[in-house]
Amino acid sequence: MVLAIVVGLAGAGTVLDAWSLLHRVTRDEYLATNPASATLRVDSVDASLLDSARAIPSVRDVEARRTVLAGVRVQGAWDTGLLYASNDLGNRRIGVLAPQEGQWPPADGAFVIERSSVTFAGAAVGDSVLVRIGKGAEVRLPVTGIVRDQGLAPGWMDHVVYGFVTPATLAKLGAPSSLNELRITVRDRSLDRAAIRRVANDVRALAVRLGHEVPSVDVPVPGRHVHAAQMDSLLMIMGAFGVLALCMSGFLVVNLVTAMLTGQLREIGVMKALGARPGQLAALYLAFALALGVVASAIAIPLAAYAGRAYASFAATMLNFDVDGHAIPRFALVLQLLAGLLLPVLAAAVPVVRGSNVSVATLLRDTGIGGVTAPWIQRIRGTQRPLLFSLRNAFRRRWRTALTLVTLASGGAAFLGALDLRASIRDSVGSLFDNVLRFDMAVRLDSPHDADSIADVTSRVPGVEIAEEWGSVRATQAGAGEQGAPFAISVIPAHERLVTAPIARGRWMGDGDAAEIVVNTRMLEEQPELAVGTSVDLAIGGRISRWAVVGSVESAIPQPTAFVTRGALERVAGDARATTVLIRASNRDPDARYALAGRVRDALEAAGFAVGSSELSQVNRRAIEDHLLMVGAFLLAMAQLTIVVGALALGATMSLAVQERTREIGVLRAIGATPGAIVTMVQVEGLLIGVLSWLIAIPLSLPVSALLARAFGKIMLPVTPTLIPGRFAVAVWLAVVVIASLVACAWPALRATRIPTVSAIAYE
Amino acid sequence: MQSDILISLRGVDKSYAIHSGSFTALRGVTLDIARGEFIGVVGQSGSGKSTLLNLLSGIDRASAGEVFVDGVALHAMREREIARWRGRSVGIVFQFFQLLPTLTAIENVMLPMDLCARWRARDREDRARALLDRLGVADQAFKLPATLSGGQQQRVAIARALANEPAVLLADEPTGNLDSHNAANILELFAELAQQGQTIVAATHDAGVHRVCTRTVTIADGQITEQVASYA
């Protein structure tokens, strides 16, 4: 019994520990890096600007940096690299970096890689990476160190190689060595986003007064990591699993303690006959239940701490955090201790009170055979008696059976939900690449170019079926002389065919050059002012223009995005050059697409367009699927844990049933039941409960699927839950539940055959 | 062994290991029981009556000696074989009836038939009805045991014990939980069954057994001290 309570408590404790540890780490570690309150992009930062900004009373600190988009050669192909350069990397005070290995700060000409990019880049300390900026030369930089920046999204997940270099290294790569980002922290940490924006605008006004250009001001939500929403969703899912596991272990404990006390009714009767008062009996059994809780907690809490830490460590890696050096919050341990101590006592309270109030005669008269089944089960006839016996026995202790069913079905619902999520991920990724992102490759240029000039080149490359030139600009809502949060706008051709996001509301933009904008639903969540039907003033490239929001599209990706036509942007802003070419190949064979990517690159390079990177959709699709399915597998592992707890509950229930029916089993043996027949009866009873939980779990999985899909959509990729579990998932769950039932009932069944008939039917 | 001898015990001992050493429940018991006999086994509590019945049913094994029932040497059989043999050859009636509470009266009677498959599946219900009718409780066939009186439950229990047409009916204190009226009825019923050829061994405290059984066997301290033919 202690073992069963331990597993239940440890299961719930693991999730609770992992949840609380992640919650603490993601909040504390991020704040400990002293993240920037605002980032201003300026033409160039000089000492005068830095000193003047520092002198503003509401500004606590100011630092300068430059972020450069680069191409980094990864496993034979050019991938996206982001290089961060500043003068004194070793003493960075804003967005503090944590050196992990090798040299820090980097020397001139050296490359220190961010930890989360190491695997993706396939480069460790002692290796080198080939880097290219724009049309600059390809330069091989030695990787001299590894550093961790918790403010960045994981590089392996975003397919970006993050590197830290000195301004001199930038110059070696052909990029300007001056710094162009002003990162500030505010003195009053309690300020909200609007107040910080006012401080940032003061800095902006100062820069303008000093003769600088300030194209954008970015004010993130204070204290919120760039992936805070994802973390919250992940934590919410984990929290939900934790509550589920705790409830399940609660049911398990209630079942166990109730049954234990029910089996001791005769002993209670004897003690009452000897003069024990109800209060004394209650104290005796409650103390026993408490002792059970103490022993179980002493084993379960350390076990949960170990497993929870390992689990949190794995989850934290996905978000570029580290749990090392952080203790599990005390409240989580206290909560487990309370649950471990109180659950058995609370579970014992009802049967103890009931047993204490039953008359001595009734307690002593107990012949060991009693209890009837539910009337509706009683009405089932027309089959072999041993099967009827198993069927009716399954519902003899209805409350206990109900708890077991709830426990097992909850695990099943979580399992089916996780399987459904996995299927939804595959479907959504498939749909994303087949129906929404209908291009085979994306070729990114190092700098913006005239779209028609690019089209002249790509249209002549053999094997190109469709080529579209896309651009990207950053915009902010303009109002009250201040700048809002910037967002990305995709600049697309008027007759765009390669990206077809479903319209959620309103319509797509017209073919002309009217100032019309379409936003995705994720953008609407972040900037509700951009509602369909409204007109907004946007600051794009330093010019303010009015745009009509004519429609919204379903978000195919979790990032907020908006779309305008090239014609409209050109008319309004005067510049609508393209930076990316999306291409659909006429031959869809994977090898042919790979070869085409090389031909397009070569043709563009030959025409003088420096190519930053090229991505094949098939590679992206596989990488995205792998990463997303890993999260699905992660959830599946949690669901499997709940099934283990459920199976344990079933095993405990059957074990107790066998214990309670010792005499019945003796009678069955006496009237000719062979050990095989007894095993079959016990196994069939367990199997009936298992199969029933299988049925209950199917409808129960619908809200679970919806919840998981919603949370997952926020974390990774919007997915549409299929809701109706697939045949495969249902069949797998049936197989799992059958195996779990057989395994869980194996020991009780074996025990039933070992009950000596002579002692089972003895009265004394 | 003569063919009319159904049960034969030869020098049977039964000892149990207890904390203080061992306890001998039966010592050197030798007993023959002919077919159709109704044996009343009497004696004080703890004298060894129940142990004797357990040895005859194969529920317990002799520590020494030989036990033959209907030509079968129980002392030499394996546990699995004994279970199957017991279902077909022995009917047991308990003091507290021990009907399975989730099965109706008729289902309780059909259960041993299902377990031993001695009767064809389609014949089992008819046979169960006939047995209940024979014992005067046919009208209770579809009721649960909890809704029957003690006397009715014991009749159903006897019907269950007769389900597989056993060679011997063993009853351990069959009247111990009944009022005097019902107890007398059950003993009369046993007498009737014996007259119809059923071999019965009943361990009892009931003094009335003398009046209905063919022979009374008295046990004291694990030994047979007296055998009296009480019914011609």
mmCIF file of C-alpha atoms in Angstrom, chain A residues 365 367-373 378 380-386 388-389 392-393 396 663-664 666-677 681 757-761 763, chain B residues 16 54 59-60 79-80 83-84 86-88 90 92 94-104 106-108 110-112 114-116 121 124 142 144 146 160 164 172 177:
data_model
loop_
_atom_site.group_PDB
_atom_site.id
_atom_site.type_symbol
_atom_site.label_atom_id
_atom_site.label_comp_id
_atom_site.label_asym_id
_atom_site.label_seq_id
_atom_site.Cartn_x
_atom_site.Cartn_y
_atom_site.Cartn_z
ATOM 1 C CA ARG A 365 -21.462 -10.839 12.360
ATOM 2 C CA THR A 367 -19.186 -13.359 7.315
ATOM 3 C CA GLY A 368 -16.872 -11.950 4.709
ATOM 4 C CA ILE A 369 -19.383 -12.286 1.902
ATOM 5 C CA GLY A 370 -21.616 -9.356 1.281
ATOM 6 C CA GLY A 371 -22.473 -6.433 -0.896
ATOM 7 C CA VAL A 372 -24.555 -6.335 -4.034
ATOM 8 C CA THR A 373 -23.872 -4.862 -7.395
ATOM 9 C CA GLN A 378 -27.738 -7.222 -12.044
ATOM 10 C CA ILE A 380 -27.486 -8.473 -17.386
ATOM 11 C CA ARG A 381 -28.018 -12.207 -17.912
ATOM 12 C CA GLY A 382 -27.639 -14.858 -20.522
ATOM 13 C CA THR A 383 -23.972 -15.624 -20.190
ATOM 14 C CA GLN A 384 -21.714 -17.930 -18.240
ATOM 15 C CA ARG A 385 -21.867 -17.426 -14.485
ATOM 16 C CA PRO A 386 -18.097 -16.921 -14.027
ATOM 17 C CA LEU A 388 -21.427 -12.665 -14.815
ATOM 18 C CA PHE A 389 -19.642 -12.958 -11.495
ATOM 19 C CA ARG A 392 -21.100 -7.854 -11.288
ATOM 20 C CA ASN A 393 -18.123 -7.849 -8.969
ATOM 21 C CA ARG A 396 -19.839 -4.172 -6.299
ATOM 22 C CA ARG A 663 -13.768 -16.142 1.629
ATOM 23 C CA GLU A 664 -15.623 -15.987 -1.683
ATOM 24 C CA GLY A 666 -12.286 -19.998 -0.927
ATOM 25 C CA VAL A 667 -15.908 -20.942 -1.612
ATOM 26 C CA LEU A 668 -15.278 -20.880 -5.351
ATOM 27 C CA ARG A 669 -12.300 -23.181 -4.877
ATOM 28 C CA ALA A 670 -14.431 -25.429 -2.669
ATOM 29 C CA ILE A 671 -17.115 -25.805 -5.334
ATOM 30 C CA GLY A 672 -14.633 -26.738 -8.018
ATOM 31 C CA ALA A 673 -13.020 -23.579 -9.438
ATOM 32 C CA THR A 674 -9.501 -24.365 -10.619
ATOM 33 C CA PRO A 675 -6.678 -21.837 -10.094
ATOM 34 C CA GLY A 676 -6.965 -21.005 -13.800
ATOM 35 C CA ALA A 677 -10.662 -20.211 -13.401
ATOM 36 C CA MET A 681 -12.293 -14.235 -13.096
ATOM 37 C CA THR A 757 -9.104 -22.771 0.682
ATOM 38 C CA VAL A 758 -9.143 -24.207 4.163
ATOM 39 C CA SER A 759 -8.283 -20.898 5.830
ATOM 40 C CA ALA A 760 -10.475 -18.879 3.450
ATOM 41 C CA ILE A 761 -13.622 -20.682 4.531
ATOM 42 C CA TYR A 763 -14.864 -18.923 10.504
ATOM 43 C CA TYR B 16 -0.786 -28.003 12.096
ATOM 44 C CA ASN B 54 -11.819 -30.784 4.927
ATOM 45 C CA ILE B 59 -9.578 -28.868 0.820
ATOM 46 C CA ASP B 60 -6.917 -29.990 3.269
ATOM 47 C CA GLU B 79 -3.798 -29.551 -6.071
ATOM 48 C CA ARG B 80 -4.989 -28.726 -9.595
ATOM 49 C CA ALA B 83 -9.964 -28.793 -7.558
ATOM 50 C CA ARG B 84 -11.460 -30.347 -10.683
ATOM 51 C CA ARG B 86 -13.869 -31.763 -6.002
ATOM 52 C CA GLY B 87 -16.152 -29.808 -8.320
ATOM 53 C CA ARG B 88 -17.467 -33.030 -9.853
ATOM 54 C CA VAL B 90 -18.087 -33.420 -3.751
ATOM 55 C CA ILE B 92 -20.179 -28.767 0.154
ATOM 56 C CA PHE B 94 -21.404 -24.347 4.749
ATOM 57 C CA GLN B 95 -22.674 -23.050 8.071
ATOM 58 C CA PHE B 96 -23.121 -19.492 6.744
ATOM 59 C CA PHE B 97 -24.480 -20.714 3.374
ATOM 60 C CA GLN B 98 -21.755 -18.815 1.500
ATOM 61 C CA LEU B 99 -23.891 -18.051 -1.524
ATOM 62 C CA LEU B 100 -22.206 -15.559 -3.821
ATOM 63 C CA PRO B 101 -24.078 -12.323 -3.206
ATOM 64 C CA THR B 102 -23.946 -10.908 -6.723
ATOM 65 C CA LEU B 103 -25.460 -14.034 -8.290
ATOM 66 C CA THR B 104 -29.156 -14.949 -8.028
ATOM 67 C CA ILE B 106 -30.397 -20.038 -9.767
ATOM 68 C CA GLU B 107 -27.103 -18.530 -10.921
ATOM 69 C CA ASN B 108 -25.464 -19.767 -7.720
ATOM 70 C CA MET B 110 -25.527 -23.051 -12.131
ATOM 71 C CA LEU B 111 -22.057 -21.780 -11.201
ATOM 72 C CA PRO B 112 -20.537 -25.203 -10.277
ATOM 73 C CA ASP B 114 -20.195 -23.846 -15.451
ATOM 74 C CA LEU B 115 -16.961 -24.444 -13.585
ATOM 75 C CA CYS B 116 -16.925 -28.215 -14.140
ATOM 76 C CA ALA B 121 -24.596 -25.522 -21.301
ATOM 77 C CA ARG B 124 -27.799 -26.285 -16.954
ATOM 78 C CA PHE B 142 -34.233 -15.183 -9.500
ATOM 79 C CA LEU B 144 -30.426 -12.418 -4.726
ATOM 80 C CA ALA B 146 -29.579 -11.176 0.555
ATOM 81 C CA ARG B 160 -25.730 -25.729 -5.365
ATOM 82 C CA ASN B 164 -22.872 -31.665 -10.324
ATOM 83 C CA ASP B 172 -20.157 -28.406 8.019
ATOM 84 C CA ASN B 177 -26.957 -20.552 11.708
#
